[in-house]
Short mmCIF file of C-alpha atoms in Angstrom, two decimals:
data_model
loop_
_atom_site.label_atom_id
_atom_site.label_comp_id
_atom_site.label_asym_id
_atom_site.label_seq_id
_atom_site.Cartn_x
_atom_site.Cartn_y
_atom_site.Cartn_z
CA TYR A 105 0.00 0.00 0.00
CA ASN A 106 2.23 2.63 -1.20
CA LYS A 107 0.36 5.88 -1.52
CA LYS A 108 2.88 7.41 -3.90
CA HIS A 109 1.63 5.24 -6.77
CA LYS A 110 -1.90 5.70 -7.82
CA GLY A 111 -2.21 2.60 -10.04
CA ALA A 112 -2.05 -0.97 -8.85
CA SER A 113 1.36 -2.41 -9.41
CA LEU A 114 3.06 -5.46 -7.98
CA VAL A 115 6.49 -4.56 -9.19
CA GLN A 116 8.80 -3.26 -6.52
CA GLU A 117 10.91 -0.44 -7.60
CA ASP A 118 12.78 0.40 -4.41
CA PRO A 119 14.76 -2.25 -2.62
CA ALA A 120 13.22 -3.24 0.63
CA GLY A 121 15.21 -3.15 3.79
CA PRO A 122 18.57 -1.62 4.60
CA PRO A 123 21.29 -1.11 2.03
CA PRO A 124 23.58 -4.12 1.35
CA PRO A 125 26.70 -4.51 3.44
CA PRO A 126 30.07 -3.55 1.95
CA GLY A 127 31.36 -6.18 -0.55
CA PHE A 128 27.86 -7.17 -1.74
CA LYS A 129 26.17 -5.89 -4.80
CA SER A 130 22.83 -4.24 -4.63
CA TYR A 131 19.76 -6.29 -5.52
CA LYS A 132 18.91 -6.21 -9.18
CA LYS A 133 16.59 -8.39 -11.19
CA ASN A 134 18.54 -10.99 -13.22
CA SER A 135 18.16 -9.99 -16.81
CA GLY A 136 19.24 -13.46 -18.08
CA SER A 137 16.50 -15.35 -16.36
CA GLY A 138 13.23 -15.96 -18.07
CA GLY A 139 11.28 -15.59 -14.95
CA VAL A 140 8.21 -17.64 -14.18
CA MET A 141 7.44 -18.39 -17.84
CA GLY A 142 10.93 -19.74 -18.35
CA MET A 143 10.57 -21.90 -15.26
CA ILE A 144 7.22 -23.23 -16.50
CA GLN A 145 8.73 -23.98 -19.90
CA GLN A 146 11.60 -25.81 -18.20
CA ILE A 147 9.11 -27.87 -16.18
CA ILE A 148 7.20 -28.70 -19.37
CA ASN A 149 10.42 -29.75 -21.11
CA ASP A 150 11.46 -31.86 -18.10
CA ALA A 151 8.01 -33.47 -18.03
CA LYS A 152 8.25 -34.33 -21.75
CA THR A 153 11.69 -35.85 -21.22
CA GLU A 154 10.46 -37.86 -18.25
CA GLU A 155 7.40 -38.98 -20.25
CA ALA A 156 9.60 -40.11 -23.15
CA GLU A 157 11.89 -42.00 -20.76
CA ALA A 158 8.87 -43.58 -19.04
CA ILE A 159 7.38 -44.64 -22.40
CA GLN A 160 10.72 -46.14 -23.49
CA ALA A 161 11.10 -47.89 -20.13
CA GLU A 162 7.55 -49.27 -20.51
CA LYS A 163 8.38 -50.54 -24.03
CA ASP A 164 11.58 -52.14 -22.73
CA ALA A 165 9.72 -53.70 -19.81
CA GLN A 166 6.99 -55.00 -22.16
CA ALA A 167 9.62 -56.52 -24.47
CA ALA A 168 11.40 -58.08 -21.50
CA TYR A 169 8.08 -59.43 -20.20
CA GLU A 170 7.19 -60.92 -23.59
CA SER A 171 10.64 -62.50 -23.84
CA PHE A 172 10.27 -63.86 -20.31
CA VAL A 173 6.82 -65.31 -21.09
CA LYS A 174 8.13 -66.90 -24.31
CA ASP A 175 11.16 -68.37 -22.52
CA THR A 176 8.95 -69.60 -19.68
CA ASN A 177 6.49 -71.23 -22.08
CA ASP A 178 9.37 -72.87 -23.98
CA SER A 179 10.80 -74.09 -20.70
CA ILE A 180 7.43 -75.46 -19.58
CA THR A 181 7.00 -77.26 -22.90
CA ALA A 182 10.50 -78.73 -22.62
CA LYS A 183 9.87 -79.81 -19.03
CA ASN A 184 6.55 -81.42 -19.97
CA ASP A 185 8.23 -83.28 -22.84
CA SER A 186 10.95 -84.38 -20.43
CA ILE A 187 8.31 -85.59 -17.97
CA VAL A 188 6.60 -87.62 -20.71
CA ASP A 189 9.92 -89.13 -21.82
CA LYS A 190 10.96 -89.92 -18.27
CA SER A 191 7.55 -91.41 -17.50
CA ALA A 192 7.84 -93.69 -20.53
CA THR A 193 11.37 -94.68 -19.53
CA ARG A 194 10.21 -95.33 -15.98
CA ALA A 195 7.35 -97.52 -17.21
CA ASP A 196 9.78 -99.51 -19.36
CA LYS A 197 12.20 -99.90 -16.46
CA GLU A 198 9.39 -100.96 -14.09
CA GLY A 199 8.23 -103.54 -16.65
CA ALA A 200 11.78 -104.85 -16.96
CA LEU A 201 12.08 -104.93 -13.17
CA THR A 202 8.85 -106.94 -12.88
CA ASP A 203 10.08 -109.40 -15.52
CA THR A 204 13.43 -109.70 -13.77
CA LYS A 205 11.75 -110.34 -10.42
CA LYS A 206 9.64 -113.11 -12.00
CA GLU A 207 12.77 -114.62 -13.54
CA LEU A 208 14.53 -114.38 -10.19
CA ALA A 209 11.62 -116.12 -8.45
CA ASN A 210 11.66 -118.91 -11.06
CA ILE A 211 15.43 -119.29 -10.72
CA MET A 212 15.13 -119.42 -6.93
CA VAL A 213 12.49 -122.17 -7.21
CA GLU A 214 14.73 -124.08 -9.62
CA LEU A 215 17.72 -123.63 -7.30
CA GLU A 216 15.65 -124.90 -4.38
CA GLU A 217 14.59 -127.96 -6.39
CA LEU A 218 18.21 -128.59 -7.37
CA ALA A 219 19.29 -128.20 -3.75
CA ASN A 220 16.62 -130.74 -2.67
CA GLU A 221 17.74 -133.14 -5.41
CA ASN A 222 21.34 -132.64 -4.33
CA ALA A 223 20.40 -133.43 -0.74
CA ASP A 224 18.56 -136.59 -1.85
CA LEU A 225 21.55 -137.70 -3.96
CA HIS A 226 23.87 -136.94 -1.07
CA LYS A 227 21.79 -139.13 1.25
CA ALA A 228 21.81 -141.94 -1.32
CA CYS A 229 25.57 -141.63 -1.79
CA ASP A 230 26.14 -141.55 1.97
CA PHE A 231 24.03 -144.69 2.34
CA THR A 232 25.96 -146.41 -0.47
CA LEU A 233 29.35 -145.41 0.99
CA LYS A 234 28.32 -146.33 4.51
CA ASN A 235 27.07 -149.79 3.55
CA PHE A 236 29.61 -150.48 0.76
CA ASP A 237 31.72 -152.94 2.76
CA THR A 238 28.65 -154.72 4.14
CA ARG A 239 27.06 -154.97 0.71
CA GLN A 240 30.35 -156.13 -0.86
CA ALA A 241 30.71 -158.85 1.76
CA ALA A 242 27.09 -159.89 1.17
CA ARG A 243 27.67 -160.08 -2.59
CA ASP A 244 30.86 -162.04 -2.11
CA GLU A 245 28.92 -164.51 0.07
CA GLU A 246 26.15 -164.66 -2.51
CA VAL A 247 28.65 -165.26 -5.33
CA GLU A 248 30.33 -167.96 -3.26
CA GLY A 249 26.97 -169.55 -2.54
CA LEU A 250 26.13 -169.54 -6.23
CA ARG A 251 29.47 -171.17 -7.06
CA GLU A 252 28.86 -173.84 -4.46
CA ALA A 253 25.38 -174.38 -5.80
CA LYS A 254 26.72 -174.58 -9.33
CA ALA A 255 29.41 -176.98 -8.26
CA ALA A 256 26.92 -179.04 -6.36
CA LEU A 257 24.57 -179.10 -9.29
CA SER A 258 27.40 -179.87 -11.67
CA GLY A 259 28.56 -182.70 -9.45
CA ALA A 260 25.01 -183.87 -8.94
CA GLN A 261 24.46 -184.06 -12.65
CA LEU A 262 27.65 -185.97 -13.03
CA THR A 263 26.56 -188.40 -10.35
CA LEU A 264 23.20 -188.77 -12.00
CA LEU A 265 24.86 -189.40 -15.35
CA GLN A 266 27.27 -191.85 -13.83
CA LYS A 267 24.47 -193.88 -12.26
CA LYS A 268 22.74 -194.39 -15.56
#
């Protein structure tokens, strides 16, 4: 409210306050600055730059996301194929294992039968070895008895032939 000026003006013409201390320059408006309009233009330019950077960052992020999705889908497909292959291999191996177990069971039965037959043969051999001397003596006696019978019959026939 300066009464010297009759019109309304917001521009200050006289510096406010005491004069500047020695070594300082007096206050003057910077003629190189654009003022408020220059500041607004700078803000607009900064906003455009930021917008362009944000749009480029969004495009880069979208491209990275699409690449990630593609890689992930490829990986999932590969993993699913691997699962199918491994499942088929596992089924084959389980079938082979079942066949091998059946063969093993059959071989074990055959081995048990052979072991039983071996035990039976061993018993028979033990019996033969144990009674060999007794049986040999009995055969010798039997052979001797047959010789005596033959001799007796041979002599008996001779006596019968001599009497006629």
